[in-house]
PDB file of C-alpha atoms in Angstrom:
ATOM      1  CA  UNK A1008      -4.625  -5.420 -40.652  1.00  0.00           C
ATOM      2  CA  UNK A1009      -1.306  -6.944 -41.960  1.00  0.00           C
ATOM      3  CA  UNK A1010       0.554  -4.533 -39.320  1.00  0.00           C
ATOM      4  CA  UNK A1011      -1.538  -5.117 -36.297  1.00  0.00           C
ATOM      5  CA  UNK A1012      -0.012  -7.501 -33.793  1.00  0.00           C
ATOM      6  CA  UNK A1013      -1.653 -10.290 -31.822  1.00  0.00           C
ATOM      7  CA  UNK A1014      -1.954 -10.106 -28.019  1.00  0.00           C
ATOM      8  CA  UNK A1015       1.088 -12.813 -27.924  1.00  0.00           C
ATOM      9  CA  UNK A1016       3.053 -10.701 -30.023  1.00  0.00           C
ATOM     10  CA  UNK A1017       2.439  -7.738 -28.298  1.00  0.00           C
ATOM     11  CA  UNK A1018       2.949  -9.293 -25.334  1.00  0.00           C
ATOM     12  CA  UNK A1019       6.301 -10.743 -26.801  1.00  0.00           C
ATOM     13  CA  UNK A1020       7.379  -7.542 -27.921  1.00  0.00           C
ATOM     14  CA  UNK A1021       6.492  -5.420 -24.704  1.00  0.00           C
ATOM     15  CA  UNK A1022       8.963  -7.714 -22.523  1.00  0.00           C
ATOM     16  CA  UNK A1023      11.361  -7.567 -24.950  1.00  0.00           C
ATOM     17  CA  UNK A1024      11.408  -4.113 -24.981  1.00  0.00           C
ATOM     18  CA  UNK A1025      10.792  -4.004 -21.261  1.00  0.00           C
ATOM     19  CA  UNK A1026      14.063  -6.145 -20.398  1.00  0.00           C
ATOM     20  CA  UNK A1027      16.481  -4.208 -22.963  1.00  0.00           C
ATOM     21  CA  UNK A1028      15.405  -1.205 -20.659  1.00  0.00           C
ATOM     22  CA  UNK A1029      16.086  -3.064 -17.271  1.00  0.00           C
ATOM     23  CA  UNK A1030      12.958  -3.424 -16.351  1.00  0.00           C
ATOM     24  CA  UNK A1031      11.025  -5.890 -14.865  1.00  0.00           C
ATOM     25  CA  UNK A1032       9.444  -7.764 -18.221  1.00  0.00           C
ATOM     26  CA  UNK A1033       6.593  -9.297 -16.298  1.00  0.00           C
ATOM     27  CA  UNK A1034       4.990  -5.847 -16.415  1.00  0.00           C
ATOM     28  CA  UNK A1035       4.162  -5.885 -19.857  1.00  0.00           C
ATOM     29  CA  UNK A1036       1.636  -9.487 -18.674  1.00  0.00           C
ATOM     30  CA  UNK A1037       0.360  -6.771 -15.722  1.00  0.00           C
ATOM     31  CA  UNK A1038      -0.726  -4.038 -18.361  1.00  0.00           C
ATOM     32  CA  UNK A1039      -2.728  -6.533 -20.630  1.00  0.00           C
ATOM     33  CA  UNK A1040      -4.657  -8.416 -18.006  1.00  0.00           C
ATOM     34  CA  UNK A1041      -5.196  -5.434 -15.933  1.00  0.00           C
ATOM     35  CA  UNK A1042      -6.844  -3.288 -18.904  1.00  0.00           C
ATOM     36  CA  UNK A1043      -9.238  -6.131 -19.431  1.00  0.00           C
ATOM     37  CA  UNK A1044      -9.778  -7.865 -16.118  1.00  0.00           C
ATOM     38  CA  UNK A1045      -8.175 -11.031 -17.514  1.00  0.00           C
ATOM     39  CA  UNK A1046      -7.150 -13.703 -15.540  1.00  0.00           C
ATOM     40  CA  UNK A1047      -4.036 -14.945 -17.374  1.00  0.00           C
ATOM     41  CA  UNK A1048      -5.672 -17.746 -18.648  1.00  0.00           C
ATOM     42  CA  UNK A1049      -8.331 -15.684 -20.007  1.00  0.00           C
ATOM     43  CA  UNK A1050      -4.928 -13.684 -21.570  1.00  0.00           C
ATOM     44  CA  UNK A1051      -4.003 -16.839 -23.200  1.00  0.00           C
ATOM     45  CA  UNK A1052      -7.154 -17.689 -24.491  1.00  0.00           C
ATOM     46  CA  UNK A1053      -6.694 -14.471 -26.565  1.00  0.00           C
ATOM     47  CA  UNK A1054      -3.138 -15.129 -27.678  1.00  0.00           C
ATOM     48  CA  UNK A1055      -4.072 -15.172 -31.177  1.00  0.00           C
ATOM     49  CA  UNK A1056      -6.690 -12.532 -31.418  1.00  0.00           C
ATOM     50  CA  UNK A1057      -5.655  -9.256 -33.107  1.00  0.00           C
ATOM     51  CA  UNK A1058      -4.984  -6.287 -30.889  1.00  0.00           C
ATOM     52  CA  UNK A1059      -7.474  -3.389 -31.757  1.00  0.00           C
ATOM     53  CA  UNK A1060      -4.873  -0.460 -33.413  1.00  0.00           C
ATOM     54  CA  UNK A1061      -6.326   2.106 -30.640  1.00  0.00           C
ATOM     55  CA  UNK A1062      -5.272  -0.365 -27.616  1.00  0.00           C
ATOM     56  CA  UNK A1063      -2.179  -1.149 -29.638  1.00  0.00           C
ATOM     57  CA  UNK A1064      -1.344   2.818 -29.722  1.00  0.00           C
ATOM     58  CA  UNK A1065      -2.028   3.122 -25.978  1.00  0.00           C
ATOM     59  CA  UNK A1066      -0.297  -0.525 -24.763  1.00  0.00           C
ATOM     60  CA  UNK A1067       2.865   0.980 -26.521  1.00  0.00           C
ATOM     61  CA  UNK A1068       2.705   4.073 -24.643  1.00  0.00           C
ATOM     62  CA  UNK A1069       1.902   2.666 -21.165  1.00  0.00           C
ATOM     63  CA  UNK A1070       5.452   0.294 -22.438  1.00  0.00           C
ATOM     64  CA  UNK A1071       6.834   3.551 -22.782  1.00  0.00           C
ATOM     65  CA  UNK A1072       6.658   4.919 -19.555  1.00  0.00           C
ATOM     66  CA  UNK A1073       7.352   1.269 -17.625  1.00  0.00           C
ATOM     67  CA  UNK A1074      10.677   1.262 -19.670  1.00  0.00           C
ATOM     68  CA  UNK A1075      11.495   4.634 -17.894  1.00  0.00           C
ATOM     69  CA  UNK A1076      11.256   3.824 -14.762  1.00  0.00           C
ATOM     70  CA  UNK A1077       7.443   4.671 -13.968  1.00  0.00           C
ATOM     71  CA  UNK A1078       5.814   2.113 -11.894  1.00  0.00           C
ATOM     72  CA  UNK A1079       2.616   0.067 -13.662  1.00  0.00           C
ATOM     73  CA  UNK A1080       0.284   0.865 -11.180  1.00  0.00           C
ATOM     74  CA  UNK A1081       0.748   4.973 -11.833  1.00  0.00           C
ATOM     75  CA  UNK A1082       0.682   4.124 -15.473  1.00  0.00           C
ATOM     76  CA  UNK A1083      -2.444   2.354 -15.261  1.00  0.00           C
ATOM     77  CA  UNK A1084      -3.935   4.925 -12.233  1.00  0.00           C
ATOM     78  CA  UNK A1085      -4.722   1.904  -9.989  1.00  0.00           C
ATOM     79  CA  UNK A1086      -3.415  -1.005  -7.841  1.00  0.00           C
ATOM     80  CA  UNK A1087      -4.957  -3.788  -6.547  1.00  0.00           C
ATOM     81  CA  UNK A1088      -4.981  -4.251  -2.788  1.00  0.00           C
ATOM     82  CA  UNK A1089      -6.997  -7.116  -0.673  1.00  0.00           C
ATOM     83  CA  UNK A1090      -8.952  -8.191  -3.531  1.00  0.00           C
ATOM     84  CA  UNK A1091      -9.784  -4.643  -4.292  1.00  0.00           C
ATOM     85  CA  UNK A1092      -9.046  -2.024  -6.801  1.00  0.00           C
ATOM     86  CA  UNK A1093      -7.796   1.298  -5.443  1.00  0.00           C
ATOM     87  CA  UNK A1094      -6.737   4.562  -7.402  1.00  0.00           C
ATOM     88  CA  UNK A1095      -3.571   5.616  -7.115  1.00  0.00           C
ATOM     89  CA  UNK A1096      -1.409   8.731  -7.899  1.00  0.00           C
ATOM     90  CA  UNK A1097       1.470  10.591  -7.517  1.00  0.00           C
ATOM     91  CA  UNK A1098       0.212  11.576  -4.328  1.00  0.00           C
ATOM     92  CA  UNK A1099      -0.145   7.908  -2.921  1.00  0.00           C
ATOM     93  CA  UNK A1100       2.089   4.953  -1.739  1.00  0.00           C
ATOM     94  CA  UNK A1101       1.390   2.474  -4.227  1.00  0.00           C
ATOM     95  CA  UNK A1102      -0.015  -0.572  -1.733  1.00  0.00           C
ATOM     96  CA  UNK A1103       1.745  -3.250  -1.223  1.00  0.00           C
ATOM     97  CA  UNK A1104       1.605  -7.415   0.069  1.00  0.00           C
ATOM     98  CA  UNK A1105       3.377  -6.420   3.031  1.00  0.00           C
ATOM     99  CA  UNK A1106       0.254  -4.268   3.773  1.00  0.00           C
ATOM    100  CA  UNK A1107      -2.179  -6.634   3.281  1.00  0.00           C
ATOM    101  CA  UNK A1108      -0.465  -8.962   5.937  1.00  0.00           C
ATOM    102  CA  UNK A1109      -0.757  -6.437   8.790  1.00  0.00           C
ATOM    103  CA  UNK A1110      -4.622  -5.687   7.457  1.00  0.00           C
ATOM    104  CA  UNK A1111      -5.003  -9.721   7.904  1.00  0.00           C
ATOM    105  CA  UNK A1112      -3.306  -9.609  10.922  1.00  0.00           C
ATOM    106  CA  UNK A1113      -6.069  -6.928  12.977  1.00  0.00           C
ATOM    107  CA  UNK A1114      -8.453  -8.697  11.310  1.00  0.00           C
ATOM    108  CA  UNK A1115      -7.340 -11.539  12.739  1.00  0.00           C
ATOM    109  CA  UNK A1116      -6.953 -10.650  16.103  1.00  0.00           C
ATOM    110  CA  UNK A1117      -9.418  -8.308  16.618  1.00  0.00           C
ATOM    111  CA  UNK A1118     -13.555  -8.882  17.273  1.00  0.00           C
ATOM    112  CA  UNK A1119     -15.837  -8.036  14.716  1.00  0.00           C
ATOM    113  CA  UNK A1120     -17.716  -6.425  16.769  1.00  0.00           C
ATOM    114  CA  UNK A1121     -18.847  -2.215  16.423  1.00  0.00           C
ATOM    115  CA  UNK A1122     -15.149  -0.575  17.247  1.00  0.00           C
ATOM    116  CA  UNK A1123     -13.690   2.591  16.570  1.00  0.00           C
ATOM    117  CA  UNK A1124     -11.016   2.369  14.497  1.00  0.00           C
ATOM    118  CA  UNK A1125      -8.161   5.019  12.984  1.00  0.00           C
ATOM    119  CA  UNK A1126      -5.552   4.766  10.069  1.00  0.00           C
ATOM    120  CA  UNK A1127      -3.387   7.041  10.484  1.00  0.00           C
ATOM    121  CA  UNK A1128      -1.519   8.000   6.921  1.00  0.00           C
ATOM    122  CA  UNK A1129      -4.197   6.310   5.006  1.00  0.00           C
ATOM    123  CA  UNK A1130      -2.675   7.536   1.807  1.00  0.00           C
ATOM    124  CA  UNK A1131      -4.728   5.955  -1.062  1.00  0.00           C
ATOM    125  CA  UNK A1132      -7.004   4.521   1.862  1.00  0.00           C
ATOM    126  CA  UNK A1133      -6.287   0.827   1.403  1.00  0.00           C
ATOM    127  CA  UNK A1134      -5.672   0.190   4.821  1.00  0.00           C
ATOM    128  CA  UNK A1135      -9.203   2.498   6.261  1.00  0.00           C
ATOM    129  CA  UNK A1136     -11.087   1.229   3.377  1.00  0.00           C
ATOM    130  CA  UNK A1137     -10.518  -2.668   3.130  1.00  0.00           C
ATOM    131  CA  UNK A1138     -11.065  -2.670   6.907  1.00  0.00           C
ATOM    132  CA  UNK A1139     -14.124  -1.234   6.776  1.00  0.00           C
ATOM    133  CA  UNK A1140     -15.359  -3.324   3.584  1.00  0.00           C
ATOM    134  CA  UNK A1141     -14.252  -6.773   6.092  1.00  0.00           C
ATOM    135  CA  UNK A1142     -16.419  -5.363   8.954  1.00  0.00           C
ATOM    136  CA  UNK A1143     -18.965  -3.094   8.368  1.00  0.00           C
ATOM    137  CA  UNK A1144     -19.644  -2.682  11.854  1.00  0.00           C
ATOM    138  CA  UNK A1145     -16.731  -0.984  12.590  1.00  0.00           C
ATOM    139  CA  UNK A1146     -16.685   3.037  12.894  1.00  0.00           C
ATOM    140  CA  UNK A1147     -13.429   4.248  10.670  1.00  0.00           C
ATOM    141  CA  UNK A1148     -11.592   7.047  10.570  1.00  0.00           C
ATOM    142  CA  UNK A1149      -8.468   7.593   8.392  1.00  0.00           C
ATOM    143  CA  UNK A1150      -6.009  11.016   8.473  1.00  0.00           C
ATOM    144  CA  UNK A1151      -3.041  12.062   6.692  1.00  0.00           C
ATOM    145  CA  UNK A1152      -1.328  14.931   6.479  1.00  0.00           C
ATOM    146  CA  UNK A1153      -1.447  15.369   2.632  1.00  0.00           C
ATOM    147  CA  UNK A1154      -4.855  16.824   1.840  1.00  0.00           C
ATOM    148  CA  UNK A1155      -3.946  15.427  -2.353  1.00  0.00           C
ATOM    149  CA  UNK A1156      -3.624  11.772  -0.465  1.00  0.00           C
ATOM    150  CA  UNK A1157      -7.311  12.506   1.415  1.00  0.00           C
ATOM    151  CA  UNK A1158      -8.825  13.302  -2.096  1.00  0.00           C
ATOM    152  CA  UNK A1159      -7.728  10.019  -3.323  1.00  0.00           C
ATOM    153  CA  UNK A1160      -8.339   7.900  -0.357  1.00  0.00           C
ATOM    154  CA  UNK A1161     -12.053   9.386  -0.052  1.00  0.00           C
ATOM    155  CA  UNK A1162     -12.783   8.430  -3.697  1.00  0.00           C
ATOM    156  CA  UNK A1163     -11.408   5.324  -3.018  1.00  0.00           C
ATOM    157  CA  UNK A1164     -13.802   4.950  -0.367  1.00  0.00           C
ATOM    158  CA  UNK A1165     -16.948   5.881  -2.545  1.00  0.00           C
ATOM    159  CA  UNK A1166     -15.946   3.566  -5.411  1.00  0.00           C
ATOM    160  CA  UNK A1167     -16.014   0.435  -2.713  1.00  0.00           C
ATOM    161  CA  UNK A1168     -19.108   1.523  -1.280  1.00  0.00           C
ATOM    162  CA  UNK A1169     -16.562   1.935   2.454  1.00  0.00           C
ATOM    163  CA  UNK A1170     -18.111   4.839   4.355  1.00  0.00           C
ATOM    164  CA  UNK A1171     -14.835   6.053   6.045  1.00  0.00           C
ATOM    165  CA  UNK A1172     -14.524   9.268   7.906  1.00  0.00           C
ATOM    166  CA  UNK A1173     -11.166  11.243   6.392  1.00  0.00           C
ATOM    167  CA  UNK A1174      -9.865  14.214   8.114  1.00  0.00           C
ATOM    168  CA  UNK A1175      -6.446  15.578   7.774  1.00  0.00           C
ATOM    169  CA  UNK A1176      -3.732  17.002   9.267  1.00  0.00           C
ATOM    170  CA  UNK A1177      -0.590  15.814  11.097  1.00  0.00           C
ATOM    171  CA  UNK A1178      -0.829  12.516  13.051  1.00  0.00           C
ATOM    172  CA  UNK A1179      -3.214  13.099  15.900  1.00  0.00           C
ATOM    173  CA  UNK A1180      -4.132  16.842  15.567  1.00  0.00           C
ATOM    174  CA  UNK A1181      -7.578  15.747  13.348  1.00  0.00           C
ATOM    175  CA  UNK A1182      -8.829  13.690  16.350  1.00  0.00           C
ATOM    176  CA  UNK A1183      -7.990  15.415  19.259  1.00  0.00           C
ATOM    177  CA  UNK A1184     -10.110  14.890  21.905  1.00  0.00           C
ATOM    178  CA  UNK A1185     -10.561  11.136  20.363  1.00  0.00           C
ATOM    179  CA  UNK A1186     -10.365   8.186  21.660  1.00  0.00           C
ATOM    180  CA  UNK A1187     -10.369   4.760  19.878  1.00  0.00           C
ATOM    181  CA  UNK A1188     -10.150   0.359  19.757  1.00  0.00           C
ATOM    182  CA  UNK A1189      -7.657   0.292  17.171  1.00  0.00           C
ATOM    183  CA  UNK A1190      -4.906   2.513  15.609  1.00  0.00           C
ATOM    184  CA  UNK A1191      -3.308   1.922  12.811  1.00  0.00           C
ATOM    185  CA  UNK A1192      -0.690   3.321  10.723  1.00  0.00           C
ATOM    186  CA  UNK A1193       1.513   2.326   7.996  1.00  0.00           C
ATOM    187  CA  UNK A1194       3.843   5.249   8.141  1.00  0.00           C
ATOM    188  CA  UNK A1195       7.350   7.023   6.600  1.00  0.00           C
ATOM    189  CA  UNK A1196       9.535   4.752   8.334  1.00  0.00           C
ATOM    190  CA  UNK A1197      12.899   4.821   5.428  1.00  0.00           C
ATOM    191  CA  UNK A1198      16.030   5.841   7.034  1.00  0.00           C
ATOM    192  CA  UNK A1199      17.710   8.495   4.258  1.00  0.00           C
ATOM    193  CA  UNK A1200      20.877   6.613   4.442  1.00  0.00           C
ATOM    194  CA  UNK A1201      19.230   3.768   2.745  1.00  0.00           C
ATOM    195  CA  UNK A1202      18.335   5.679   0.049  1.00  0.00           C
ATOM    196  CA  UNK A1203      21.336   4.252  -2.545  1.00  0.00           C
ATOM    197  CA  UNK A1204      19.714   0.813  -1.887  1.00  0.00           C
ATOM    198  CA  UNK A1205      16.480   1.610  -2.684  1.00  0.00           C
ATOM    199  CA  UNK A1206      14.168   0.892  -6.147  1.00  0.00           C
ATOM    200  CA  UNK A1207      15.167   4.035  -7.953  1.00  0.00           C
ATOM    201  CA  UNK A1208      11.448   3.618  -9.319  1.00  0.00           C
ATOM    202  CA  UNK A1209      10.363   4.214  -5.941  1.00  0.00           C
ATOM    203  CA  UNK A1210      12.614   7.080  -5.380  1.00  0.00           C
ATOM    204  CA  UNK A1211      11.783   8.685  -8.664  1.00  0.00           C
ATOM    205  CA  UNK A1212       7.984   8.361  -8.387  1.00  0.00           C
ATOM    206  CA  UNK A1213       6.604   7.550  -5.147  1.00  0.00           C
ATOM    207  CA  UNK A1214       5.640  10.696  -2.623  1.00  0.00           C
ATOM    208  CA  UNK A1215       8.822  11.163  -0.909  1.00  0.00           C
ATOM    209  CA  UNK A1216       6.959  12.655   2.482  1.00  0.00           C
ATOM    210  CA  UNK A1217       5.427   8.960   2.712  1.00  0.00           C
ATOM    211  CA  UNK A1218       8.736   7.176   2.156  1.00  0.00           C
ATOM    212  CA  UNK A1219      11.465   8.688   4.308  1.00  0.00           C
ATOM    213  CA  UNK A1220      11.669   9.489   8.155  1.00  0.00           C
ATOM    214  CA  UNK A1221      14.179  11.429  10.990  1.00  0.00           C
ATOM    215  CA  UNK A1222      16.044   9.296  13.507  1.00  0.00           C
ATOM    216  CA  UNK A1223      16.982   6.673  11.175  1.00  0.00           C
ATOM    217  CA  UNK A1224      13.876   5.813  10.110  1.00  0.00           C
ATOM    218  CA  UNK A1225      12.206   5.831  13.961  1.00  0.00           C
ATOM    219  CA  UNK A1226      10.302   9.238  14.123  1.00  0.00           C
ATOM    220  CA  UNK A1227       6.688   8.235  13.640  1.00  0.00           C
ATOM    221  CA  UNK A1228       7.278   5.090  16.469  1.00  0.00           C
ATOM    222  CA  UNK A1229       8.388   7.616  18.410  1.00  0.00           C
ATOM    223  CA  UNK A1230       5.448  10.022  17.974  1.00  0.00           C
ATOM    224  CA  UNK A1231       2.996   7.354  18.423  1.00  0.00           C
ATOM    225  CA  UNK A1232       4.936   5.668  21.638  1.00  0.00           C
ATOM    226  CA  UNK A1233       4.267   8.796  23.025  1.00  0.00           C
ATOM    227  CA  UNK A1234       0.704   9.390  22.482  1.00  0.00           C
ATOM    228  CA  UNK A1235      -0.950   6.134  22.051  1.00  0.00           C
ATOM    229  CA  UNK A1236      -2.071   6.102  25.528  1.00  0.00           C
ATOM    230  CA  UNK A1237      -4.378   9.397  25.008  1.00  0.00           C
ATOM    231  CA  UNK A1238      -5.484   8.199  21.756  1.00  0.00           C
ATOM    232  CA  UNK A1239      -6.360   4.582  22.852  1.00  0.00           C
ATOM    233  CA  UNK A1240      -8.977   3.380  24.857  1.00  0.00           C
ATOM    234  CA  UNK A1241      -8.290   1.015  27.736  1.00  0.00           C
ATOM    235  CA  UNK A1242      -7.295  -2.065  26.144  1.00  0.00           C
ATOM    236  CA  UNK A1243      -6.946  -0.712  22.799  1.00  0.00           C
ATOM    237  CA  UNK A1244      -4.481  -2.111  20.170  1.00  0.00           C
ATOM    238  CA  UNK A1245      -2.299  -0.045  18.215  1.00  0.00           C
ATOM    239  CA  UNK A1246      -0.541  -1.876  14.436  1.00  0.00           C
ATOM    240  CA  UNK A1247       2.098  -1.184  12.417  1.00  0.00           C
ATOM    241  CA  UNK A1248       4.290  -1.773   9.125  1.00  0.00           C
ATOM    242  CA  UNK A1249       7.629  -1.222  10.320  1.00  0.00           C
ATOM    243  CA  UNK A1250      10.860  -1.711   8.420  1.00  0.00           C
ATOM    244  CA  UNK A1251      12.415  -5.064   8.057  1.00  0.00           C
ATOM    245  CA  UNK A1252      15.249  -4.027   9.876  1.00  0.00           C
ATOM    246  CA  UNK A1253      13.628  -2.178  12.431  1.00  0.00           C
ATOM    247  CA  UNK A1254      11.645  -4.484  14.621  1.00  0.00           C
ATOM    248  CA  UNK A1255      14.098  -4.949  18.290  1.00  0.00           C
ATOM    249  CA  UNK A1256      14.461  -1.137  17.802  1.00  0.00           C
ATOM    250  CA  UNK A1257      10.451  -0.213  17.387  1.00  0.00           C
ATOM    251  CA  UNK A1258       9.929  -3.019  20.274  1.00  0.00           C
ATOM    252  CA  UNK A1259      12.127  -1.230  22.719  1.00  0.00           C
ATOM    253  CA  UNK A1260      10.725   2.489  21.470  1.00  0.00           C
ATOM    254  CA  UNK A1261       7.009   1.110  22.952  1.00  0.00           C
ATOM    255  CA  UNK A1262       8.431  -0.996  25.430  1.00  0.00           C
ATOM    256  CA  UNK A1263      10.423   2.534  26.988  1.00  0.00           C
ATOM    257  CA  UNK A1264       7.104   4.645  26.686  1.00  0.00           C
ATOM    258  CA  UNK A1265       4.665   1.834  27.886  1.00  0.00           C
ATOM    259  CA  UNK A1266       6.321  -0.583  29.998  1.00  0.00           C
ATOM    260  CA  UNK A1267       2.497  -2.181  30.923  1.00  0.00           C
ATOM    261  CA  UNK A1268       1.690  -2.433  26.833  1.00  0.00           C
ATOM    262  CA  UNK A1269       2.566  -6.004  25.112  1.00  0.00           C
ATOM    263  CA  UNK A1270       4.577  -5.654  22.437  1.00  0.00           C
ATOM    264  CA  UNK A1271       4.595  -7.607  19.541  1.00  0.00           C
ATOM    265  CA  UNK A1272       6.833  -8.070  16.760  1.00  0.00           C
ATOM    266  CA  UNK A1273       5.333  -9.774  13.508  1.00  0.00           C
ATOM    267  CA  UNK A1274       7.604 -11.245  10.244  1.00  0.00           C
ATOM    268  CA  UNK A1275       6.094 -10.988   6.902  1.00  0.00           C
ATOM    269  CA  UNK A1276       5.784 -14.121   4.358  1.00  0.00           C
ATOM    270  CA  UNK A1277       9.611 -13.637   3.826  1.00  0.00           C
ATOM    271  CA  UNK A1278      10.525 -14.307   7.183  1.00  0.00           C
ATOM    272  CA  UNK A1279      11.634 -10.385   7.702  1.00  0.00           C
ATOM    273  CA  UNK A1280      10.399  -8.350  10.777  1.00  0.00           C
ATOM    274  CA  UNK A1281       7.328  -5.880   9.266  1.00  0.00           C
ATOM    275  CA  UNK A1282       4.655  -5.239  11.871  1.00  0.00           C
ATOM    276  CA  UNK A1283       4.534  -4.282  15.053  1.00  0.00           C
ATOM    277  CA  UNK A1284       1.104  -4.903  17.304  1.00  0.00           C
ATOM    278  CA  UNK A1285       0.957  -2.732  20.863  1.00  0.00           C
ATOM    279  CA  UNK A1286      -1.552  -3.820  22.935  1.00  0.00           C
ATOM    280  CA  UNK A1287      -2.060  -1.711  26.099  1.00  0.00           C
TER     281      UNK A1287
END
């Protein structure tokens, strides 16, 4: 017992060892109150309990891997996303805030009543999933090109109890012949020539056919500007996450291809362009 730690001091020690690897410290907090569903309060209330040696033995190694480079959420196999736990893997975006803004946002802005609805790159399936958990009377289906993504995203889907239809497949070809209320997509949308500015985390670990796309980032808008009117019904709404640097260039890609559409560009809680809503 002498050599076991308390939670503080393992805490203590985990940041310590976090920041003399450059990493972000507050991850070591993450791992602990994340393997027990602790609030942090709850975390402080067992400061000065001893850490079991078999968690100890594991907490070290999930340090390990976070002092590498690996992102928490793969270390732990799960992220949280709209007040709900999701898997994720090396196949799947890890979710992020941003995300949840433009899922608020549709929800927002669009009726609760029974719509047809379609996320297209669901990845892990946060985007399908917590929309169809917020209004169960909406029909979803979710696509993505990466049938290892699909595999996640329809366990996902299970484990909340979200009946969400998943097909896959490139952009539209599942659905052909579809029609729906509301597309939405959170897709590649990093230009390649950012890539020396980016997390190296994020470039090390995250699926890079989710991360990076052609024409400077633009591709997918394209793509989409150019078939949203087949794949919409009249009136539909299409949504976005777009790059923060991207939003007079994504407004003008819709505006070109559907000069009757309104086009809306959205800032995130930092004040940076990061959604764009198309309503036809």
């Amino acid at each position: 017992m002498a050599n076991q730690l308390t939670y503080l001091q393992a805490l203590r020690r985990g940041q310590t060892q976090l920041t003399a690897a450059g990493q972000d410290s507050s991850a070591a907090q993450y791992l602990l109150t994340e393997a027990h569903g602790w609030t942090f309060t709850q975390l402080v209330q067992n400061y000065r309990a001893v850490m079991p040696a078999a968690e100890s033995q594991t907490f070290q190694q999930q340090l390990d891997r976070v002092a590498n480079g690996e992102p928490a959420q793969y270390v732990l196999g799960r992220a949280n996303f709209y007040g709900r736990d999701f898997q994720v893997t090396a196949a799947t975006l890890i979710p992020r805030q941003e995300t949840e803004e433009l899922v608020a946002w549709i929800l927002d802005v669009t009726p609760p009543t029974p719509l047809r609805v379609l996320d297209v790159g669901t990845g892990s399936g946060a985007i399908a999933v917590s929309l169809k958990a917020e209004q169960p009377a909406w029909s979803v289906t979710a696509s993505d090109i990466s049938a290892g993504a699909v595999a996640v995203a329809q366990a996902n889907a299970k484990n909340l109890a979200a009946p969400v239809t998943f097909v896959t497949g490139d952009l539209f070809e599942p659905v052909a012949g579809q029609r729906f209320d509301v597309i939405v997509s959170n897709p590649p949308y990093i230009d390649r020539e950012e890539v020396d500015v980016m997390d190296e985390s994020v470039k090390r670990y995250e699926p890079e056919g989710a991360l990076f796309a052609a024409n400077h980032g633009l591709a997918f808008y394209q793509r989409f500007a150019a078939e949203l009117a087949t794949y919409l019904l009249p009136g539909g709404q299409f949504f976005a996450e777009i790059g923060y640097r991207q939003g007079a260039a994504v407004k003008t890609i819709f505006e070109t291809a559907l000069p009757t559409a309104t086009v809306t560009v959205r800032t995130d809680i930092n004040g940076h362009d990061r959604m764009v809503r198309v309503q036809l």
